CSV table of N, CA and C in Angstrom, one decimal:
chain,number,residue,atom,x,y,z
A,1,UNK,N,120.4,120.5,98.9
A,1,UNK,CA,120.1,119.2,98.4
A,1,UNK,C,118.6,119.0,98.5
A,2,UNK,N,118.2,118.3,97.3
A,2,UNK,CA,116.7,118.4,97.2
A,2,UNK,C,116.5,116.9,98.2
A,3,UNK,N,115.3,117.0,98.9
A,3,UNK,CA,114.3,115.8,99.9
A,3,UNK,C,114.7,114.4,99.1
A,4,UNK,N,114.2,114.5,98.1
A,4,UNK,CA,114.4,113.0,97.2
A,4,UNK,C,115.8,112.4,97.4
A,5,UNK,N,116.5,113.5,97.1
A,5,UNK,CA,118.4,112.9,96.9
A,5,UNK,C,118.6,112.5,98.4
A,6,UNK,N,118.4,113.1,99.5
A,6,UNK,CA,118.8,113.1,100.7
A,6,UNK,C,118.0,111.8,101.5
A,7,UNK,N,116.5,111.2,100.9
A,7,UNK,CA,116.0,110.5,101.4
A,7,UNK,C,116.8,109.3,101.1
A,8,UNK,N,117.1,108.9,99.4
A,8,UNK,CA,117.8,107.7,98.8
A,8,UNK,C,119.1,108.0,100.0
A,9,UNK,N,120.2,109.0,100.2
A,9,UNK,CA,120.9,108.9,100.6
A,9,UNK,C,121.1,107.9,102.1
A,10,UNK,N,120.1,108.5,102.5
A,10,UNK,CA,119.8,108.4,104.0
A,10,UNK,C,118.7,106.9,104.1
A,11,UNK,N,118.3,106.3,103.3
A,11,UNK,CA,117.5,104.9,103.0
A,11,UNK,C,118.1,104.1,104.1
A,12,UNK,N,119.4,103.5,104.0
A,12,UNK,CA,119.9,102.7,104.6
A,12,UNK,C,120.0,103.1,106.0
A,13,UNK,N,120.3,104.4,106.4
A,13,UNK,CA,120.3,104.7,108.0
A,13,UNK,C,119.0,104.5,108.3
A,14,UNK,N,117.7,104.8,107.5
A,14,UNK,CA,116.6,104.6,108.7
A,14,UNK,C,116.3,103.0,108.7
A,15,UNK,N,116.8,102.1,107.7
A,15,UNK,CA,116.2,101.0,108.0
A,15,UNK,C,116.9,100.1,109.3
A,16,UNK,N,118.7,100.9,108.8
A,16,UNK,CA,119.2,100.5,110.6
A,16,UNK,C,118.6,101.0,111.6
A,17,UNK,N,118.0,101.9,111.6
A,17,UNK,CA,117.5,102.6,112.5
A,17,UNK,C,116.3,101.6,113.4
A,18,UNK,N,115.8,101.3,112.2
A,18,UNK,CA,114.2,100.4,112.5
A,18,UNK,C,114.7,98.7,112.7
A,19,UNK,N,115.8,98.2,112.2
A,19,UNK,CA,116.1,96.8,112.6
A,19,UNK,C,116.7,96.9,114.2
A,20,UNK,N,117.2,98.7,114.2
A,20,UNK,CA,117.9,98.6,115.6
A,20,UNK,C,117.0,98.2,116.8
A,21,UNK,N,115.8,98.9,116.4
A,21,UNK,CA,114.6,99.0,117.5
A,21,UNK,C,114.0,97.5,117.5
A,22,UNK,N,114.4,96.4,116.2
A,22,UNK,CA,113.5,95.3,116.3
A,22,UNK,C,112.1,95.3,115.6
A,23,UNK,N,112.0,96.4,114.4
A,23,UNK,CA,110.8,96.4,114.3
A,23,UNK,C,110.4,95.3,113.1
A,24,UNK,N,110.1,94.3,112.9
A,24,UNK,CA,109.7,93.8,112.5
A,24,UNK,C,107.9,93.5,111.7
A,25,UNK,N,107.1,93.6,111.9
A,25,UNK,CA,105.5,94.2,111.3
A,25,UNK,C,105.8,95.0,109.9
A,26,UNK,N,105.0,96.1,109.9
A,26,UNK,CA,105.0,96.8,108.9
A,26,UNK,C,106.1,97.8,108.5
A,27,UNK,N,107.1,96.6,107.5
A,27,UNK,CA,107.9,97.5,107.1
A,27,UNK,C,108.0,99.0,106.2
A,28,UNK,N,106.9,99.1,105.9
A,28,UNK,CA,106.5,100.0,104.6
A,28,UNK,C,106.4,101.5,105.5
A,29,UNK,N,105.6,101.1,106.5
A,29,UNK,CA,104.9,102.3,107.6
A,29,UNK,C,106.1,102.6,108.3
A,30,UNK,N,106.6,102.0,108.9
A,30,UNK,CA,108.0,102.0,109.9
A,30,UNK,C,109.0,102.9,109.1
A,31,UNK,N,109.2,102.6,107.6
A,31,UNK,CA,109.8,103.1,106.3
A,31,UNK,C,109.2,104.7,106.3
A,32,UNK,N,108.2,105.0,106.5
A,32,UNK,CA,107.8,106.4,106.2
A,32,UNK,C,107.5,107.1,107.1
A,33,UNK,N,107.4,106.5,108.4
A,33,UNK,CA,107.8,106.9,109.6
A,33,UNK,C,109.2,107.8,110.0
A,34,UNK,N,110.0,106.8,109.5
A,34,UNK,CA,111.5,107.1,109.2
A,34,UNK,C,111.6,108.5,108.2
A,35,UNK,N,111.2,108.3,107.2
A,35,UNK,CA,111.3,109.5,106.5
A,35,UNK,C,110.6,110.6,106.8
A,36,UNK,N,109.7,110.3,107.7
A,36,UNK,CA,109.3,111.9,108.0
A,36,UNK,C,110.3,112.8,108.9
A,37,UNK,N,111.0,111.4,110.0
A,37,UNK,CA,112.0,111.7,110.8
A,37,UNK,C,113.1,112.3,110.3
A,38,UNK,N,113.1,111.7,108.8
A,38,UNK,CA,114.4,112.5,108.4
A,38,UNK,C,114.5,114.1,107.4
A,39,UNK,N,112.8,114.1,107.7
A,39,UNK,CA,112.9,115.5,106.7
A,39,UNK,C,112.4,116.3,107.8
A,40,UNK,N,112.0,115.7,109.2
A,40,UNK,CA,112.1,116.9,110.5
A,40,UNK,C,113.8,117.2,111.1
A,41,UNK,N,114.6,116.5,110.6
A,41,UNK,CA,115.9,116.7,110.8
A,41,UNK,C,116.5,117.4,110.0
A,42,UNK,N,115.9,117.2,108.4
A,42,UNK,CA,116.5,117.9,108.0
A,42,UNK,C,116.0,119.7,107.7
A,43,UNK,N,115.0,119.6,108.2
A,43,UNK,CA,114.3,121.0,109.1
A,43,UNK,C,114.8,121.7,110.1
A,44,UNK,N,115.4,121.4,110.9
A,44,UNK,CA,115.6,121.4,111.9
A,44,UNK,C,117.0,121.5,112.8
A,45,UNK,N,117.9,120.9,111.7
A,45,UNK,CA,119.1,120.3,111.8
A,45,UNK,C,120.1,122.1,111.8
A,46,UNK,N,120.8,122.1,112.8
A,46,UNK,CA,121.5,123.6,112.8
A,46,UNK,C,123.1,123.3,113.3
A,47,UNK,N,123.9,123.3,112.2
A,47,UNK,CA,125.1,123.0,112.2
A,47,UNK,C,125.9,123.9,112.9
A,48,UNK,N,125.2,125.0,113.5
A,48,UNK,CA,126.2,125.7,114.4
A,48,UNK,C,126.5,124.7,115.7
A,49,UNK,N,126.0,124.0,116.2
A,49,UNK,CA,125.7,123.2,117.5
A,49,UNK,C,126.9,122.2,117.2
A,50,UNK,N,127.8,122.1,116.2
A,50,UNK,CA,128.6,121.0,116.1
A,50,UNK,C,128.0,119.9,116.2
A,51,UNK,N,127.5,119.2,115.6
A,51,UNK,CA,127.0,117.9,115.6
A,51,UNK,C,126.6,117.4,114.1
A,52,UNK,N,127.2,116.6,113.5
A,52,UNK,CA,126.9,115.8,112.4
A,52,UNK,C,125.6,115.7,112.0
A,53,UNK,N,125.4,115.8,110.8
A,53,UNK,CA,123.9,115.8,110.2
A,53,UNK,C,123.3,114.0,110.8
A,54,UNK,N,124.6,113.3,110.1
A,54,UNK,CA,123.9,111.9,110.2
A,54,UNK,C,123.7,111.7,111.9
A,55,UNK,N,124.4,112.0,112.9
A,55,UNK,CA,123.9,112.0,114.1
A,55,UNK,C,123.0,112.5,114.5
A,56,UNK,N,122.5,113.4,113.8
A,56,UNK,CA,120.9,114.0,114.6
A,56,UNK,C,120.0,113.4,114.0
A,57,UNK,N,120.2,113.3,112.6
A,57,UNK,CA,119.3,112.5,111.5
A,57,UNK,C,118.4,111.0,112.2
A,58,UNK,N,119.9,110.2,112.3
A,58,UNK,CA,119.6,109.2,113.4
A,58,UNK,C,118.6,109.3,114.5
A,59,UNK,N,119.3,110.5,115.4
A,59,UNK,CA,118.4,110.7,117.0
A,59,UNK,C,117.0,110.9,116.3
A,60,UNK,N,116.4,111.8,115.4
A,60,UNK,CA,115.6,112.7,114.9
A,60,UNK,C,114.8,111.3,114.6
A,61,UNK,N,115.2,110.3,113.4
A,61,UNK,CA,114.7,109.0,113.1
A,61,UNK,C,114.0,108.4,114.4
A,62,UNK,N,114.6,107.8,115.2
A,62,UNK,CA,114.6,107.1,115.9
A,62,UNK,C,113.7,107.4,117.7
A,63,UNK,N,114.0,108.5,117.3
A,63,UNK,CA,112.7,109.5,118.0
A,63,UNK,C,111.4,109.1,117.5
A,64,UNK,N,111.4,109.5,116.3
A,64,UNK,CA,109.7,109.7,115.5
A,64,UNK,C,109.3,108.2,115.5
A,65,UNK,N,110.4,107.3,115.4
A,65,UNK,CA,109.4,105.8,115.4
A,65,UNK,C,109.5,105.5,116.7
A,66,UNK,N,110.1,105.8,118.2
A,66,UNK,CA,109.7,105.7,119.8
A,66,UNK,C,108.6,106.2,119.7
A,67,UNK,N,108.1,107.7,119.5
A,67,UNK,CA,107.1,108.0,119.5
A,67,UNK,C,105.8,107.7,118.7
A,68,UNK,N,106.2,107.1,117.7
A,68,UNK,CA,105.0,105.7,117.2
A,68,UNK,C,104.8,105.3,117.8
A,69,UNK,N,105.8,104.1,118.3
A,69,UNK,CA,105.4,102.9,119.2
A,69,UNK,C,104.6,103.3,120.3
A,70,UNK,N,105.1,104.3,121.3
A,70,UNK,CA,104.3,104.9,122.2
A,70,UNK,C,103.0,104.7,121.9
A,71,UNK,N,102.6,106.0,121.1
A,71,UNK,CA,101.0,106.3,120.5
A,71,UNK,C,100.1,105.1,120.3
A,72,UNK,N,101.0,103.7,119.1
A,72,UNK,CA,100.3,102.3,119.0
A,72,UNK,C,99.9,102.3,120.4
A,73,UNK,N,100.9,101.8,121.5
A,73,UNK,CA,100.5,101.0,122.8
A,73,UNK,C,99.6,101.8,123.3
A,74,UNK,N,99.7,103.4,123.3
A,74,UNK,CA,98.7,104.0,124.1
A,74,UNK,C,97.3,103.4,123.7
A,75,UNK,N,97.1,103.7,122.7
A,75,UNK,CA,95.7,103.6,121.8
A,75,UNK,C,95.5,102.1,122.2
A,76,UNK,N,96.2,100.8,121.9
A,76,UNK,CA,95.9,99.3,122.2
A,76,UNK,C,95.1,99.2,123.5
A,77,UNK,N,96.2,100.1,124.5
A,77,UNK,CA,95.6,100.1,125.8
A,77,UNK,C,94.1,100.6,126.0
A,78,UNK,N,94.4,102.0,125.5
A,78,UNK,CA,93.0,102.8,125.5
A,78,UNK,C,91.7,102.2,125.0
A,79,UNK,N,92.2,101.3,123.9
A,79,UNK,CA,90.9,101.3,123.0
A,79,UNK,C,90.5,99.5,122.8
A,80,UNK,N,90.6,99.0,123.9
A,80,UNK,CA,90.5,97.6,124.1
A,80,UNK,C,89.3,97.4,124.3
A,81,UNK,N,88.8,95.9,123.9
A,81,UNK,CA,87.1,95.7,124.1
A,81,UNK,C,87.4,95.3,125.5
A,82,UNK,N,86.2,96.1,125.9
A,82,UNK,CA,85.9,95.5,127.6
A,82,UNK,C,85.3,94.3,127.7
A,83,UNK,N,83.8,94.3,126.7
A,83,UNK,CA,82.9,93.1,126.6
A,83,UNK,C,81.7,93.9,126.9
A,84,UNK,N,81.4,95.1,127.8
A,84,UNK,CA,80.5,95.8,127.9
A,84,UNK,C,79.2,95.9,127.0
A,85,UNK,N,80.1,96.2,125.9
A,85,UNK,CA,78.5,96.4,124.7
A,85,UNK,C,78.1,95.2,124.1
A,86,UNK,N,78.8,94.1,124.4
A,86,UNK,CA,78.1,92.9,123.9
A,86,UNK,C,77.0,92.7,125.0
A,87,UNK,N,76.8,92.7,126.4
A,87,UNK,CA,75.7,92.2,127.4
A,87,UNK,C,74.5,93.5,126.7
A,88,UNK,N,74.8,94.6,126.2
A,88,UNK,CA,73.6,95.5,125.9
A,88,UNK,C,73.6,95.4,124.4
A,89,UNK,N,73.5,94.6,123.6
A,89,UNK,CA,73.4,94.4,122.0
A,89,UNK,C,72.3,94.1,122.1
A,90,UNK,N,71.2,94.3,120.9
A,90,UNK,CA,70.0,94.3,120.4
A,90,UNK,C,69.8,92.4,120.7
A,91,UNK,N,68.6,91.3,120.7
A,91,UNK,CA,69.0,90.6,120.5
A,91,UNK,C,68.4,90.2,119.2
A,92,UNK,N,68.9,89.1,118.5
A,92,UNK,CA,68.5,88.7,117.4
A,92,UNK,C,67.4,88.8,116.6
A,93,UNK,N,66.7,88.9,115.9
A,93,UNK,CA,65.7,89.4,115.4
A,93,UNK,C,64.7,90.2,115.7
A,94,UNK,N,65.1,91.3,116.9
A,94,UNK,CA,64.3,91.9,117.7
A,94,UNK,C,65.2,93.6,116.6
A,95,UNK,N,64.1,94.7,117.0
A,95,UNK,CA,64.7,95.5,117.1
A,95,UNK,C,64.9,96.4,118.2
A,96,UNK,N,64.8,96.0,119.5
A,96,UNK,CA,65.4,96.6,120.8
A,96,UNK,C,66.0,95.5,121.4
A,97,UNK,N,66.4,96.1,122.5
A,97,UNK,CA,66.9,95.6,123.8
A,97,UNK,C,66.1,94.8,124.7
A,98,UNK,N,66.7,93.2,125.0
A,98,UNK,CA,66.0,92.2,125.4
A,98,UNK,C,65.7,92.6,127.6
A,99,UNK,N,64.4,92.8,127.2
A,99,UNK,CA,63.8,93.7,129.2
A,99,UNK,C,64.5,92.6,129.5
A,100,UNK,N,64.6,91.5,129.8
A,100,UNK,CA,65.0,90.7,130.8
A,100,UNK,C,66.9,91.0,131.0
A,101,UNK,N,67.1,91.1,129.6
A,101,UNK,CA,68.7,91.3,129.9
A,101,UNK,C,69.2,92.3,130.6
A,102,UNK,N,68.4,93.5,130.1
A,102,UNK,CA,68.5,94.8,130.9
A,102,UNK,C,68.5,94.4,132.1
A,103,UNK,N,67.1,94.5,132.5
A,103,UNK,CA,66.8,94.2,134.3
A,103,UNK,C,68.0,93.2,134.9
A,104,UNK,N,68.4,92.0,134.1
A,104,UNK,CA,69.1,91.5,135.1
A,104,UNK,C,70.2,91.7,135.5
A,105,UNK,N,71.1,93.0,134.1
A,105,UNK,CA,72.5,93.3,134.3
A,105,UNK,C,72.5,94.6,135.4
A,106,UNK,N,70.9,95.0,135.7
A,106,UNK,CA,70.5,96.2,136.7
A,106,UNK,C,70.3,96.3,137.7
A,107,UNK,N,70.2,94.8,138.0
A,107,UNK,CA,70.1,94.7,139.7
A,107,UNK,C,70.9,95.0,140.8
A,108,UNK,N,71.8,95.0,139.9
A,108,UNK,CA,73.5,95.5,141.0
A,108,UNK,C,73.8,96.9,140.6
A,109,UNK,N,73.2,97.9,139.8
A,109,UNK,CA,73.0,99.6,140.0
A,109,UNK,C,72.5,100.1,140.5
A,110,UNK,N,72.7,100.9,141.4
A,110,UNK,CA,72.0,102.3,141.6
A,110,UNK,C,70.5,102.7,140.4
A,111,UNK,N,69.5,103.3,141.1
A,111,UNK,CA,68.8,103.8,140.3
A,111,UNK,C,69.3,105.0,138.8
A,112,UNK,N,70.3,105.9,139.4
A,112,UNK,CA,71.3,107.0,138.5
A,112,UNK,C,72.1,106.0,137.9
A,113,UNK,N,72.5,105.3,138.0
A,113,UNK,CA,73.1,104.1,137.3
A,113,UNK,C,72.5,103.5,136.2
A,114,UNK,N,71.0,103.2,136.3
A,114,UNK,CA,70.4,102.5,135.6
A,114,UNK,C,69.4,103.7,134.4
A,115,UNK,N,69.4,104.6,134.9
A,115,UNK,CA,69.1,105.8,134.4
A,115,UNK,C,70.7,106.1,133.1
A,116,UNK,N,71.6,106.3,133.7
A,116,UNK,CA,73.0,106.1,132.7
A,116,UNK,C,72.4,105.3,131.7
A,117,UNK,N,72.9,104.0,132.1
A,117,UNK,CA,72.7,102.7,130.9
A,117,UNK,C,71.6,102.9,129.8
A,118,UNK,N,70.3,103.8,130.4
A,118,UNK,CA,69.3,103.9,129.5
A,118,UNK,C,69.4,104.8,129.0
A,119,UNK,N,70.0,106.0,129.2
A,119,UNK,CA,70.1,107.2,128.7
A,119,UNK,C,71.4,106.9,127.5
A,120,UNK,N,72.3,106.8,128.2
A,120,UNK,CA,73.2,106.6,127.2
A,120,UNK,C,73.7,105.7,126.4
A,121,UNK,N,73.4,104.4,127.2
A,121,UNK,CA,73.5,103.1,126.1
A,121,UNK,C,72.5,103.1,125.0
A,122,UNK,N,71.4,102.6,125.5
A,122,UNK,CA,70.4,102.2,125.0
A,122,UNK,C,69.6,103.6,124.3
A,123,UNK,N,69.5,104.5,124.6
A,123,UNK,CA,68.7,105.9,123.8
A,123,UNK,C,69.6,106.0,123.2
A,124,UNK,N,71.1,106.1,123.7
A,124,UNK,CA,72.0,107.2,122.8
A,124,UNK,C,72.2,108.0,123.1
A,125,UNK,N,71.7,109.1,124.1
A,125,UNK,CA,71.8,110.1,124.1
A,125,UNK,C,73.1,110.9,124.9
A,126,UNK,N,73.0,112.1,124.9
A,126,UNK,CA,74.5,113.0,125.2
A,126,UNK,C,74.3,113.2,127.2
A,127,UNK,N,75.6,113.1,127.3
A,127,UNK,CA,75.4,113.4,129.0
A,127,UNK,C,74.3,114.9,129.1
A,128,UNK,N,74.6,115.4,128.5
A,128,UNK,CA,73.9,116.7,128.4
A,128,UNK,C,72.5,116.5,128.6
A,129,UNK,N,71.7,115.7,127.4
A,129,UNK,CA,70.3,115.7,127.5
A,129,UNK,C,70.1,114.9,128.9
A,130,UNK,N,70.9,113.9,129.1
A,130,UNK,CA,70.6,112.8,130.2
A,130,UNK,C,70.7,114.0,132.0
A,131,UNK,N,71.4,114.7,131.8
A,131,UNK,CA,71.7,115.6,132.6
A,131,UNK,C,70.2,116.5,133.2
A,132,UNK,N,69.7,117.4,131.5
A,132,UNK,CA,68.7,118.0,131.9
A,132,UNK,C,67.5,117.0,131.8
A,133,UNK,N,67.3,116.2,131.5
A,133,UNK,CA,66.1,115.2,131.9
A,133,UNK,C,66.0,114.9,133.2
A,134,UNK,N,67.2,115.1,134.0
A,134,UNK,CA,66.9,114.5,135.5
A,134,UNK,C,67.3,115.8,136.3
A,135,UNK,N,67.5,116.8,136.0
A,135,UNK,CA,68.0,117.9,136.6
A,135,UNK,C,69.3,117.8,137.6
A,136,UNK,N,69.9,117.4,137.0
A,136,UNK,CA,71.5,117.2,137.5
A,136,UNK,C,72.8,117.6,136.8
A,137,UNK,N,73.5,117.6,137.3
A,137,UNK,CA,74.9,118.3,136.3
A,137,UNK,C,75.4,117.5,135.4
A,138,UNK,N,76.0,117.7,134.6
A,138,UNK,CA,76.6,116.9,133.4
A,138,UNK,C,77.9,115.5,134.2
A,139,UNK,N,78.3,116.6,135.4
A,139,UNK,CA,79.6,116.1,136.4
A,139,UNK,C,79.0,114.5,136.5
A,140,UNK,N,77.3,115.1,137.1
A,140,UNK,CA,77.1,113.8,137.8
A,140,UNK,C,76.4,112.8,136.8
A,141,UNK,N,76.3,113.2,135.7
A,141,UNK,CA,75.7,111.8,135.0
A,141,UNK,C,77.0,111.4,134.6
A,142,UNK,N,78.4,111.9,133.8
A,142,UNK,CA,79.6,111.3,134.0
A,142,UNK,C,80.2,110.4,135.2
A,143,UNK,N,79.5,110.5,136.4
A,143,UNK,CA,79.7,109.7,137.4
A,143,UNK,C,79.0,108.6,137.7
A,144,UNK,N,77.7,108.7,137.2
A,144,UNK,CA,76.9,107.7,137.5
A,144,UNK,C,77.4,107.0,136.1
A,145,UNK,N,78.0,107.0,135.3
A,145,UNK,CA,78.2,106.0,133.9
A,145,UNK,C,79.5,105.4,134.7
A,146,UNK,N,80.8,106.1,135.0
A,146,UNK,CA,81.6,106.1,135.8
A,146,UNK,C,81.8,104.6,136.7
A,147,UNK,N,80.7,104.7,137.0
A,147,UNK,CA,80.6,103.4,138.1
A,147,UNK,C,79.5,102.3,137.9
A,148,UNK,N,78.5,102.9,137.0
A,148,UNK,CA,78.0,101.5,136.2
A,148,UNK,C,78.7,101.4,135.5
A,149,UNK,N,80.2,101.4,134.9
A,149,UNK,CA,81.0,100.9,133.7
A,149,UNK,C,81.5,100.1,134.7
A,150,UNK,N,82.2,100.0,135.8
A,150,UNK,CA,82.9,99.6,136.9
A,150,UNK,C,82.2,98.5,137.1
A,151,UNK,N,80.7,98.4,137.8
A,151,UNK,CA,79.6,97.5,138.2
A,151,UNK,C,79.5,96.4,136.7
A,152,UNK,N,79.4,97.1,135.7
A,152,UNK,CA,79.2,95.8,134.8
A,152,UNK,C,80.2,95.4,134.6
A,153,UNK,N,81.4,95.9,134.7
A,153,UNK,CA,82.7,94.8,134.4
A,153,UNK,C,82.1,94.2,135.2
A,154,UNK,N,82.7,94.1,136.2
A,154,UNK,CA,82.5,93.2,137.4
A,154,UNK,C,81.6,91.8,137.3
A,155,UNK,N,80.3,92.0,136.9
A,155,UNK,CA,79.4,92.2,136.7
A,155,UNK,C,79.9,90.5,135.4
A,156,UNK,N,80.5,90.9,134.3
A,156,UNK,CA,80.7,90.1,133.3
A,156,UNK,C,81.9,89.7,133.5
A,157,UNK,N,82.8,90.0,134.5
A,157,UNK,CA,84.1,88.9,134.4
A,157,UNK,C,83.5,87.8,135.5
A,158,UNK,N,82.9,87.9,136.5
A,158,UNK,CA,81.8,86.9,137.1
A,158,UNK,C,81.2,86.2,136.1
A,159,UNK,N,80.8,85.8,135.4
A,159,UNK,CA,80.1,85.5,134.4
A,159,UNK,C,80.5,84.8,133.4
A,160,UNK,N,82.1,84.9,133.2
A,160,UNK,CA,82.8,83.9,132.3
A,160,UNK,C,83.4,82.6,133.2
């Protein structure tokens, strides 16, 4: 059976599939979510094991959109504004970084700390170059960002 015939067939199981879960948002994506689910099933699907096409189809579906949701939440979590890069934003009609704002968000780093923020915020640059400019390992300029990221949260949730 060709993908097309088997997808219309199978239409109706993935959208039970997707009201089962409650998905509600983007029906379209959830929809082709589903259908990838069901052409890895139908890849995949080995009728010696006794078990119904439309029961693995199902699991197989409902799998691939768990595993969505997962990945969304991971990423929401992972990729959330802290507020960080708003206290080091250029300021208005300038084209650098305002000295006073620097120095004041710096008083509570470490020297290697403050070295971080400049090296990598403010220059740009790679732990690498920041690394050999000060003759230290890559480990430790990862560490010193590490804990000035820590210090300026802190730092800006005091602050609201």
């Amino acid at each position: 059976m060709a993908f097309e015939e088997l997808a219309e067939q199978y239409k109706p199981l993935i959208f039970q599939v997707i009201k089962s879960l409650r998905l509600y948002g983007d029906k379209e994506t959830f929809y082709q979510i589903g259908l990838i689910g069901l052409w890895e099933a139908s890849t995949r699907f080995a009728p010696e094991k006794g078990v119904e096409f439309s029961t693995f189809a199902y699991s197989t579906i409902r799998g691939k959109l768990l595993d969505h949701l997962k990945k969304e939440a991971l990423h929401r979590e992972r990729c959330q504004p802290t507020g960080e890069l708003l206290i080091l934003s250029p300021t208005e009609g300038s084209n650098g970084y305002s000295p006073d704002l620097i120095e004041e968000y710096s008083e509570g780093l470490t020297d290697n700390q403050v070295k971080w923020v400049q090296g990598r915020i403010i220059e740009d640059k790679s732990y690498k170059e920041i690394a050999d400019e000060h003759g230290v390992t890559v480990e430790s300029v990862k560490s010193w960002g590490r804990q000035a990221v820590k210090k300026l949260r802190k730092i800006i949730m005091l602050e609201r």
